[in-house]
Coordinates of C-alpha atoms in Angstrom, one line a residue:
M1 CA 79.8 83.3 69.8
N2 CA 83.5 83.2 69.8
G3 CA 84.7 84.3 73.2
H4 CA 88.0 85.1 74.8
P5 CA 89.1 84.5 78.3
P6 CA 89.0 87.6 80.5
A7 CA 92.1 89.7 80.5
R8 CA 94.1 89.3 83.7
R9 CA 95.9 92.6 83.6
A10 CA 94.7 96.2 84.3
L11 CA 92.6 97.0 81.3
V12 CA 93.4 99.9 79.1
T13 CA 91.1 102.8 79.4
L14 CA 90.0 103.0 75.9
A15 CA 90.1 106.1 73.9
V16 CA 87.7 104.1 72.0
L17 CA 84.8 106.1 73.0
A18 CA 87.1 109.0 72.9
L19 CA 86.4 108.9 69.4
A20 CA 82.8 109.1 70.0
A21 CA 82.0 111.9 72.4
T22 CA 82.4 115.5 71.8
P23 CA 84.5 116.2 74.8
G24 CA 86.9 114.0 72.9
L25 CA 88.9 111.2 74.1
A26 CA 90.8 111.6 77.2
A27 CA 93.8 109.8 76.0
A28 CA 96.5 108.7 78.4
A29 CA 99.0 110.5 76.2
P30 CA 98.8 113.0 73.4
G31 CA 100.6 110.7 71.0
G32 CA 102.9 107.7 70.8
E33 CA 106.3 107.0 69.4
E34 CA 106.4 106.5 65.6
A35 CA 107.3 102.9 65.0
G36 CA 110.0 101.9 62.6
P37 CA 110.0 98.6 60.7
A38 CA 111.5 96.8 63.7
T39 CA 112.7 97.4 67.2
A40 CA 116.5 97.5 67.7
P41 CA 117.8 94.2 69.2
G42 CA 117.3 94.1 72.9
R43 CA 115.0 97.2 73.0
I44 CA 111.4 97.7 73.7
A45 CA 109.4 100.0 71.5
N46 CA 107.5 102.8 73.4
A47 CA 109.1 101.7 76.7
G48 CA 108.0 104.1 79.5
E49 CA 105.7 106.2 77.3
P50 CA 102.6 107.5 79.1
G51 CA 99.9 104.9 79.2
T52 CA 102.1 101.8 78.9
I53 CA 101.2 98.8 81.1
S54 CA 104.0 97.4 83.3
G55 CA 104.5 93.7 82.7
S56 CA 102.4 93.4 79.5
Y57 CA 103.9 93.3 76.0
L58 CA 103.0 92.7 72.4
V59 CA 105.5 90.6 70.5
T60 CA 105.7 90.5 66.7
L61 CA 107.6 87.6 65.1
A62 CA 109.3 87.1 61.7
E63 CA 107.0 85.7 59.1
D64 CA 108.8 82.3 59.0
V65 CA 108.1 81.7 62.7
P66 CA 104.2 81.5 63.1
A67 CA 103.1 82.8 66.5
A68 CA 100.8 79.8 66.9
S69 CA 103.6 77.3 66.4
A70 CA 105.5 75.5 69.1
A71 CA 108.7 77.4 68.0
G72 CA 106.9 80.7 68.1
R73 CA 105.5 80.1 71.6
A74 CA 108.8 78.9 72.8
L75 CA 110.4 82.2 72.0
V76 CA 108.6 83.7 75.0
E77 CA 107.6 80.8 77.1
D78 CA 111.2 79.5 77.4
R79 CA 112.1 82.9 78.8
G80 CA 109.3 82.8 81.4
G81 CA 106.7 84.8 79.5
E82 CA 103.0 83.9 79.7
I83 CA 101.0 84.2 76.5
T84 CA 97.6 85.8 76.9
S85 CA 96.5 86.3 73.3
V86 CA 97.7 84.8 70.0
F87 CA 97.2 86.9 66.8
R88 CA 97.0 84.7 63.7
H89 CA 95.4 86.7 60.9
T90 CA 96.9 90.3 61.1
V91 CA 100.2 90.7 63.0
N92 CA 102.1 87.5 63.5
G93 CA 102.6 87.6 67.2
F94 CA 101.0 87.6 70.6
A95 CA 100.4 89.5 73.9
V96 CA 102.6 88.3 76.7
D97 CA 102.8 88.9 80.5
M98 CA 106.5 89.1 81.4
T99 CA 109.0 91.2 83.3
E100 CA 111.0 93.9 81.6
A101 CA 114.1 91.8 81.7
Q102 CA 112.3 88.9 80.0
A103 CA 110.9 91.3 77.4
L104 CA 114.4 92.6 76.7
A105 CA 115.7 89.1 76.2
V106 CA 112.8 88.3 73.8
A107 CA 113.5 91.5 71.9
A108 CA 117.1 90.4 71.3
D109 CA 116.1 87.2 69.6
P110 CA 116.7 87.4 65.8
D111 CA 113.3 85.8 65.1
V112 CA 111.5 88.7 66.9
L113 CA 110.7 91.8 64.9
Q114 CA 109.4 94.0 67.7
V115 CA 108.5 94.0 71.3
A116 CA 106.2 96.8 72.4
Q117 CA 104.6 97.6 75.7
N118 CA 100.8 97.2 75.9
Q119 CA 99.1 100.5 76.2
R120 CA 96.3 102.0 78.3
H121 CA 93.6 104.2 76.9
R122 CA 90.8 106.1 78.6
A123 CA 87.2 106.2 77.3
A124 CA 85.8 109.7 77.1
D125 CA 82.3 110.5 78.4
E126 CA 79.5 110.6 75.9
V127 CA 77.4 113.7 75.4
Q128 CA 73.6 113.2 75.6
T129 CA 71.4 115.9 74.1
D130 CA 67.8 116.2 73.0
P131 CA 67.6 117.5 69.4
P132 CA 66.5 115.0 66.7
S133 CA 69.0 113.5 64.4
W134 CA 69.6 115.2 61.0
G135 CA 72.5 113.1 59.6
L136 CA 70.5 110.9 57.3
D137 CA 68.8 114.0 55.8
R138 CA 72.2 115.6 55.0
V139 CA 74.0 112.8 53.3
D140 CA 71.6 112.3 50.4
Q141 CA 71.8 115.9 49.1
L142 CA 74.6 118.0 47.7
E143 CA 73.9 121.2 49.7
L144 CA 71.8 122.8 52.4
P145 CA 69.0 123.5 53.3
L146 CA 67.9 120.1 54.5
D147 CA 64.8 118.7 52.8
A148 CA 63.4 116.4 55.6
S149 CA 63.9 113.2 53.6
Y150 CA 66.5 110.4 53.2
T151 CA 66.7 108.7 49.8
Y152 CA 68.7 105.5 49.6
P153 CA 68.9 102.4 47.3
S154 CA 66.0 100.0 47.8
H155 CA 68.3 97.1 48.6
G156 CA 69.4 98.9 51.8
G157 CA 72.7 97.2 51.9
D158 CA 71.3 93.7 51.8
G159 CA 73.9 90.9 51.7
V160 CA 76.6 93.0 53.4
T161 CA 77.9 92.5 56.9
A162 CA 79.1 95.4 59.1
Y163 CA 81.4 94.5 61.9
I164 CA 81.2 97.0 64.9
V165 CA 84.5 96.9 66.8
D166 CA 83.4 98.7 69.9
T167 CA 81.7 98.3 73.3
G168 CA 79.3 95.6 72.2
V169 CA 75.8 95.9 70.7
R170 CA 72.3 95.4 72.2
T171 CA 71.4 92.9 69.5
T172 CA 67.8 92.7 70.6
H173 CA 67.1 96.4 70.0
E174 CA 64.1 96.9 67.7
E175 CA 66.4 98.9 65.3
F176 CA 68.1 95.7 64.2
E177 CA 65.1 93.6 63.4
G178 CA 66.9 90.4 64.1
R179 CA 69.9 91.3 61.9
A180 CA 72.4 91.8 64.7
T181 CA 74.5 89.1 66.3
S182 CA 77.5 88.9 68.7
G183 CA 80.5 87.5 67.0
F184 CA 83.4 88.2 69.4
D185 CA 83.6 89.3 73.0
F186 CA 87.1 89.5 74.4
F187 CA 85.7 89.4 77.9
G188 CA 83.4 86.5 77.4
E189 CA 80.2 88.3 78.4
G190 CA 78.0 87.7 75.4
G191 CA 78.6 91.0 73.6
V192 CA 76.6 93.1 76.2
D193 CA 76.9 96.9 75.6
G194 CA 77.6 98.3 79.0
R195 CA 78.7 101.7 77.6
N196 CA 75.8 102.6 75.3
H197 CA 78.2 103.3 72.5
G198 CA 78.5 100.4 70.2
T199 CA 74.7 100.1 69.9
H200 CA 74.4 103.8 68.9
V201 CA 77.1 103.3 66.3
A202 CA 75.6 100.1 64.9
A203 CA 72.2 101.6 64.5
T204 CA 73.6 104.6 62.6
V205 CA 75.2 102.0 60.3
A206 CA 72.2 99.7 59.8
G207 CA 69.3 100.6 62.1
A208 CA 65.8 100.3 60.6
L209 CA 64.9 103.9 61.5
H210 CA 68.3 105.6 62.3
G211 CA 70.5 103.7 59.9
M212 CA 72.1 104.4 56.6
A213 CA 72.0 100.8 55.3
K214 CA 68.7 99.4 56.7
N215 CA 69.1 95.8 55.5
T216 CA 72.8 95.3 56.3
D217 CA 73.7 92.6 58.9
I218 CA 75.5 93.7 62.1
V219 CA 78.1 91.7 63.9
S220 CA 79.3 92.9 67.3
V221 CA 83.1 92.7 68.0
R222 CA 83.4 93.7 71.7
V223 CA 86.8 94.9 72.6
I224 CA 85.9 97.5 75.3
D225 CA 84.5 96.4 78.7
S226 CA 81.5 97.9 80.5
S227 CA 83.8 100.3 82.4
G228 CA 85.0 101.8 79.1
Y229 CA 88.4 100.1 79.3
A230 CA 90.4 98.2 76.7
T231 CA 94.0 97.4 75.8
S232 CA 96.0 97.3 72.7
E233 CA 95.6 93.5 73.1
T234 CA 91.8 93.5 73.2
I235 CA 91.5 95.7 70.2
V236 CA 94.1 93.8 68.1
A237 CA 92.4 90.5 69.1
G238 CA 89.1 91.9 67.8
V239 CA 90.7 92.9 64.5
D240 CA 92.4 89.6 64.3
W241 CA 89.0 87.8 64.8
V242 CA 87.3 89.8 62.1
T243 CA 90.1 89.1 59.6
G244 CA 89.8 85.3 60.3
N245 CA 86.0 85.2 60.3
A246 CA 84.6 87.8 57.9
T247 CA 82.9 86.3 54.8
G248 CA 81.3 87.9 51.8
P249 CA 81.2 91.7 51.3
S250 CA 82.2 93.2 54.6
V251 CA 82.9 96.6 56.2
V252 CA 84.4 97.3 59.7
N253 CA 83.5 100.3 61.8
M254 CA 86.1 101.4 64.4
S255 CA 84.7 104.4 66.2
L256 CA 87.7 104.6 68.5
G257 CA 90.8 106.7 68.7
I258 CA 93.8 105.9 70.9
P259 CA 97.3 107.3 71.1
D260 CA 99.5 106.2 68.2
D261 CA 99.8 102.4 68.5
P262 CA 102.0 100.8 65.8
V263 CA 100.9 97.2 66.5
L264 CA 97.2 98.1 66.2
D265 CA 97.9 100.1 63.0
A266 CA 99.8 97.1 61.5
A267 CA 96.9 94.8 62.4
V268 CA 94.3 97.1 60.7
A269 CA 96.5 97.5 57.7
A270 CA 96.9 93.7 57.4
S271 CA 93.1 93.2 57.7
I272 CA 92.5 95.8 55.0
A273 CA 95.1 94.0 52.8
S274 CA 93.0 90.8 53.2
G275 CA 90.2 92.6 51.4
I276 CA 88.1 94.1 54.2
T277 CA 87.1 97.8 54.1
Y278 CA 87.7 99.7 57.4
V279 CA 86.1 103.0 58.3
V280 CA 87.6 104.7 61.4
S281 CA 86.9 107.8 63.4
A282 CA 89.4 110.6 63.3
G283 CA 89.2 111.4 67.0
N284 CA 88.0 114.3 69.1
D285 CA 91.1 116.2 70.3
G286 CA 91.1 119.0 67.8
T287 CA 94.5 117.9 66.5
A288 CA 96.0 115.8 63.7
A289 CA 94.2 112.6 62.9
T290 CA 97.7 111.0 62.3
T291 CA 98.4 111.1 66.1
K292 CA 95.7 108.5 66.7
S293 CA 95.3 104.8 65.9
P294 CA 93.9 103.5 63.7
A295 CA 93.0 107.0 62.2
G296 CA 96.5 107.3 60.8
V297 CA 96.4 104.1 58.8
P298 CA 96.5 105.3 55.2
E299 CA 94.5 102.4 53.8
A300 CA 91.6 103.0 56.2
I301 CA 88.8 105.5 55.5
T302 CA 89.2 108.2 58.2
V303 CA 86.2 110.3 59.1
G304 CA 85.9 113.7 60.8
S305 CA 82.8 115.4 62.2
A306 CA 80.7 118.2 60.9
D307 CA 77.6 119.9 62.2
S308 CA 74.2 120.7 60.6
T309 CA 75.6 124.0 59.2
D310 CA 78.4 122.1 57.3
T311 CA 81.0 123.4 59.8
M312 CA 83.7 121.2 61.1
A313 CA 83.1 120.4 64.7
A314 CA 85.7 122.2 66.9
S315 CA 86.7 119.0 68.6
S316 CA 87.1 117.0 65.4
N317 CA 90.6 115.9 64.5
R318 CA 91.8 117.2 61.2
G319 CA 94.6 117.3 58.7
P320 CA 95.4 115.5 55.4
A321 CA 94.8 112.0 57.0
V322 CA 91.0 112.8 57.1
D323 CA 89.3 111.3 54.0
F324 CA 85.8 112.5 54.7
F325 CA 83.6 114.5 57.0
A326 CA 80.2 113.3 57.9
P327 CA 77.4 114.4 60.3
G328 CA 78.7 113.9 63.8
V329 CA 77.0 116.6 66.0
Q330 CA 73.7 116.0 67.7
I331 CA 73.2 112.5 66.1
T332 CA 70.3 110.5 67.4
S333 CA 70.5 106.7 67.3
A334 CA 69.7 103.6 69.3
D335 CA 70.6 103.3 73.0
A336 CA 71.5 100.1 74.9
T337 CA 69.4 100.8 78.0
D338 CA 66.4 98.9 76.5
D339 CA 65.1 97.6 73.2
T340 CA 63.4 100.9 72.2
A341 CA 65.6 103.5 73.7
T342 CA 67.4 106.3 71.7
R343 CA 70.1 108.8 72.6
T344 CA 71.7 111.8 71.0
L345 CA 75.5 112.0 70.9
N346 CA 78.3 114.0 69.4
G347 CA 81.7 113.1 68.0
T348 CA 83.7 111.5 65.2
S349 CA 82.4 108.2 66.6
M350 CA 79.0 109.3 65.3
A351 CA 80.4 110.5 62.0
A352 CA 82.2 107.3 61.0
P353 CA 79.1 105.0 61.0
H354 CA 77.5 107.2 58.4
V355 CA 80.4 106.4 56.1
T356 CA 80.3 102.8 57.1
G357 CA 76.7 102.6 56.1
A358 CA 77.5 104.3 52.8
A359 CA 80.2 101.7 52.2
A360 CA 77.7 98.9 52.9
L361 CA 75.3 100.4 50.3
Y362 CA 78.1 100.4 47.7
L363 CA 79.2 96.9 48.6
A364 CA 75.7 95.6 48.1
E365 CA 75.9 96.6 44.4
H366 CA 79.7 95.8 44.1
P367 CA 80.3 92.8 46.4
T368 CA 83.8 92.1 45.1
A369 CA 85.0 95.7 45.4
T370 CA 88.4 96.1 47.1
P371 CA 88.8 98.5 50.0
Q372 CA 90.5 101.0 47.7
Q373 CA 87.7 100.8 45.2
V374 CA 85.1 101.4 48.0
S375 CA 87.1 104.5 49.1
E376 CA 87.4 105.8 45.6
A377 CA 83.7 105.2 44.9
L378 CA 82.6 107.1 48.0
R379 CA 85.1 109.9 47.1
A380 CA 83.6 110.1 43.6
T381 CA 80.1 110.8 44.9
A382 CA 81.2 113.1 47.8
V383 CA 80.6 116.9 48.0
T384 CA 83.6 119.2 47.9
G385 CA 83.8 122.8 49.0
A386 CA 80.8 122.7 51.3
L387 CA 82.6 122.7 54.6
R388 CA 83.4 125.8 56.6
A389 CA 86.1 126.5 59.2
L390 CA 88.5 123.9 57.9
P391 CA 92.2 124.3 59.0
Y392 CA 94.8 124.6 56.3
G393 CA 95.6 121.3 54.7
T394 CA 92.4 119.5 55.7
P395 CA 90.4 118.1 52.8
N396 CA 87.1 119.7 52.1
V397 CA 85.2 116.5 51.4
L398 CA 81.7 115.8 52.8
L399 CA 79.9 112.4 52.6
H400 CA 77.2 112.1 50.0
I401 CA 75.4 109.1 48.7
G402 CA 74.0 109.3 45.2
D403 CA 74.9 108.6 41.6
E404 CA 77.4 111.4 41.4
G405 CA 79.1 114.0 43.5
G406 CA 79.3 117.7 43.2
H407 CA 81.0 120.9 44.3
V408 CA 79.5 123.7 46.4
D409 CA 81.0 127.2 46.3
V410 CA 80.8 128.1 50.0
P411 CA 82.6 131.4 50.8
Q412 CA 85.8 130.5 52.6
Q413 CA 87.9 132.6 55.0
P414 CA 90.8 134.6 53.4
T415 CA 93.8 132.3 54.0
F416 CA 97.5 133.0 53.9
A417 CA 99.9 130.1 54.3
N418 CA 103.5 129.0 54.2
D419 CA 104.1 125.3 53.5
T420 CA 107.9 125.5 53.1
D421 CA 109.6 123.1 55.5
V422 CA 111.8 124.8 58.1
P423 CA 114.0 122.4 60.1
T424 CA 114.4 123.0 63.8
I425 CA 117.9 123.6 65.2
D426 CA 119.0 122.4 68.6
R427 CA 119.0 125.2 71.2
E428 CA 118.2 127.8 68.5
T429 CA 115.0 129.6 67.2
V430 CA 113.9 129.2 63.6
V431 CA 111.3 131.4 61.9
S432 CA 108.8 130.9 59.1
E433 CA 107.1 134.0 57.7
I434 CA 103.8 134.8 56.1
E435 CA 103.1 138.1 54.3
V436 CA 99.6 139.4 54.6
S437 CA 98.2 142.1 52.3
G438 CA 94.9 143.5 51.1
M439 CA 93.0 142.9 54.4
A440 CA 90.8 145.4 56.2
P441 CA 91.2 145.9 60.0
L442 CA 90.0 142.8 61.8
S443 CA 86.3 142.6 62.9
G444 CA 86.8 139.1 64.2
P445 CA 89.5 136.7 65.3
V446 CA 92.5 135.4 63.4
Y447 CA 92.8 131.6 63.3
V448 CA 96.4 130.3 63.4
D449 CA 96.8 126.8 62.0
V450 CA 100.2 125.2 62.9
D451 CA 101.6 121.9 61.7
I452 CA 105.0 120.9 63.2
K453 CA 106.5 117.4 63.1
H454 CA 109.2 116.7 65.7
E455 CA 110.7 113.8 67.6
R456 CA 110.0 115.6 70.9
A457 CA 107.5 118.3 70.2
I458 CA 106.8 118.4 74.0
N459 CA 110.0 120.4 74.4
L460 CA 109.3 123.1 71.8
N461 CA 108.6 126.7 72.5
V462 CA 106.3 128.0 69.8
Q463 CA 104.9 131.5 69.3
V464 CA 103.2 133.6 66.6
I465 CA 104.3 137.2 66.2
A466 CA 102.1 139.8 64.5
P467 CA 103.3 142.6 62.2
D468 CA 103.2 145.0 65.1
G469 CA 105.5 142.8 67.2
T470 CA 102.9 141.5 69.5
A471 CA 103.5 137.8 70.3
R472 CA 101.3 135.0 71.5
L473 CA 102.8 132.0 73.1
L474 CA 101.3 128.8 71.7
C475 CA 103.4 126.0 73.1
S476 CA 106.1 125.6 75.8
S477 CA 107.3 123.3 78.5
Q478 CA 104.4 124.6 80.6
I479 CA 101.9 124.6 77.7
V480 CA 102.3 121.1 76.2
C481 CA 100.8 120.9 72.7
A482 CA 101.8 117.3 71.7
W483 CA 104.5 114.7 72.1
H484 CA 105.6 114.3 68.6
E485 CA 103.3 116.2 66.1
I486 CA 101.6 119.5 66.5
H487 CA 98.6 120.1 64.3
R488 CA 96.3 122.6 66.0
T489 CA 94.4 125.8 65.5
W490 CA 94.5 128.7 67.8
T491 CA 92.1 131.6 67.9
W492 CA 93.6 135.1 68.5
E493 CA 91.1 137.9 69.2
R494 CA 92.6 141.1 67.8
P495 CA 89.5 143.5 67.1
G496 CA 90.4 146.5 65.0
F497 CA 93.9 145.3 64.3
D498 CA 95.5 145.9 60.9
P499 CA 96.7 142.4 59.9
N500 CA 98.7 143.5 56.9
G501 CA 102.5 142.9 57.0
T502 CA 104.8 140.1 58.0
W503 CA 103.7 137.5 60.5
Q504 CA 106.2 135.1 62.0
L505 CA 106.0 131.6 63.5
A506 CA 109.0 131.3 65.8
V507 CA 110.0 127.8 67.1
R508 CA 112.7 127.2 69.6
D509 CA 114.1 123.7 70.3
P510 CA 115.8 123.9 73.7
A511 CA 117.1 120.3 73.6
L512 CA 119.9 118.5 72.0
E513 CA 120.0 115.5 69.6
D514 CA 116.4 115.6 68.4
S515 CA 115.0 116.8 65.1
G516 CA 111.9 118.0 63.4
F517 CA 110.6 120.8 61.2
I518 CA 107.8 123.3 60.7
D519 CA 105.7 121.5 58.1
A520 CA 103.2 124.3 57.4
W521 CA 101.3 127.1 59.0
A522 CA 98.5 129.4 58.0
L523 CA 96.5 132.4 59.0
R524 CA 92.7 132.5 58.4
F525 CA 90.7 135.8 58.8

């Protein structure tokens, strides 16, 4: 087992599980700063953002200065910094304990591309319920109803390795039949799963009873401790280890979702570029998947959660960054409490391993396939049109394993949308309009989907105005929707209301010297 010395700093509460549980991840912040290609000289990316850790930094170096070299280490050690992790295979850099003044001095060095503060993330509670799992039954058929069977290739993903970047795996659980090992534990504790999360995820990927790919090998990559805490450093270290140690056809499951972390995203993108397929959970905040890491990495396969009626889970993150939906509500799998235990959980953490298992099945037959080819192959056999209650702009794609995909004509809600960009104006209100016609008086709610991109969305005042002049406040300084990107759905109960006429989305930016725009919004009845 490759271990890592225990971290000496306050560990980040990982939104990792956040991903997994229905309540969603209780992130330290709704989102993070979008990273440019490099930090301006003498500046620290994301300095002071909620969730950052005082005295702990991630340093990225220029390509011609290897982080593991004497010259690379000297860049921080000569300024008084203490290196706690070195990243060799993904980002070229390391984690460093140092003062803010030392970090600013390092950031000013021309051989340094970026200095970012380490970030803290909080693990969400898991939801335990009793109903039996239905996910395997759903993924092998194009449409409902379920047929009480799961048909899969006889090889069962043999010859493929799935790396579970998570809380650890109980490798002795009977689900794994001796196919599970501990590969990396940042905390040097043998890969023990003290959160009952990674084991559940791993068994959905490759468990003998609950798994998609029943003959695939499992390797635990433990980056979250038994209290549910991790840092950007621990997660990047795990990704770095996978990149340097994976052999043969491999797929990585990352059922975690943390506030936007550019260093982690860069590490995952680099690992994918090395030829390893990554499946990641979209997160459970009911907002845009792009606000989470690594869900916003374009090269990764990002997965949202659906229930047994083919309805998107209300907590699932959404938007164009989601590549697939998969079963993620009331999913039963292995539990880490003993070698025979099971547990039922909800969340995109449970949805992602279904797709990871499907990727393993494909890789068993196409062992040299690239990550892009794996994604395209899964997309070709997916079901389109089957999902209900999807917000505007979210792909209607449901996981399906089989020789070919299909389309299901499920009646969808009448939808009226406006996707013309409307830039915000400092200290003024801008308006986007939607004309609704041909609708009967409402017998149910109207769903308002809003997508706004802004440098400081936290400042915005956003309201929707109905044709009769009635307004509903959605966001304000007292009702914070997001830090940088709003992608949410609101439910407005207006029984008996005539919805025909002009609806308005009014956005006021009370601040100066920031920018953004209304990207799109829609009304669903």
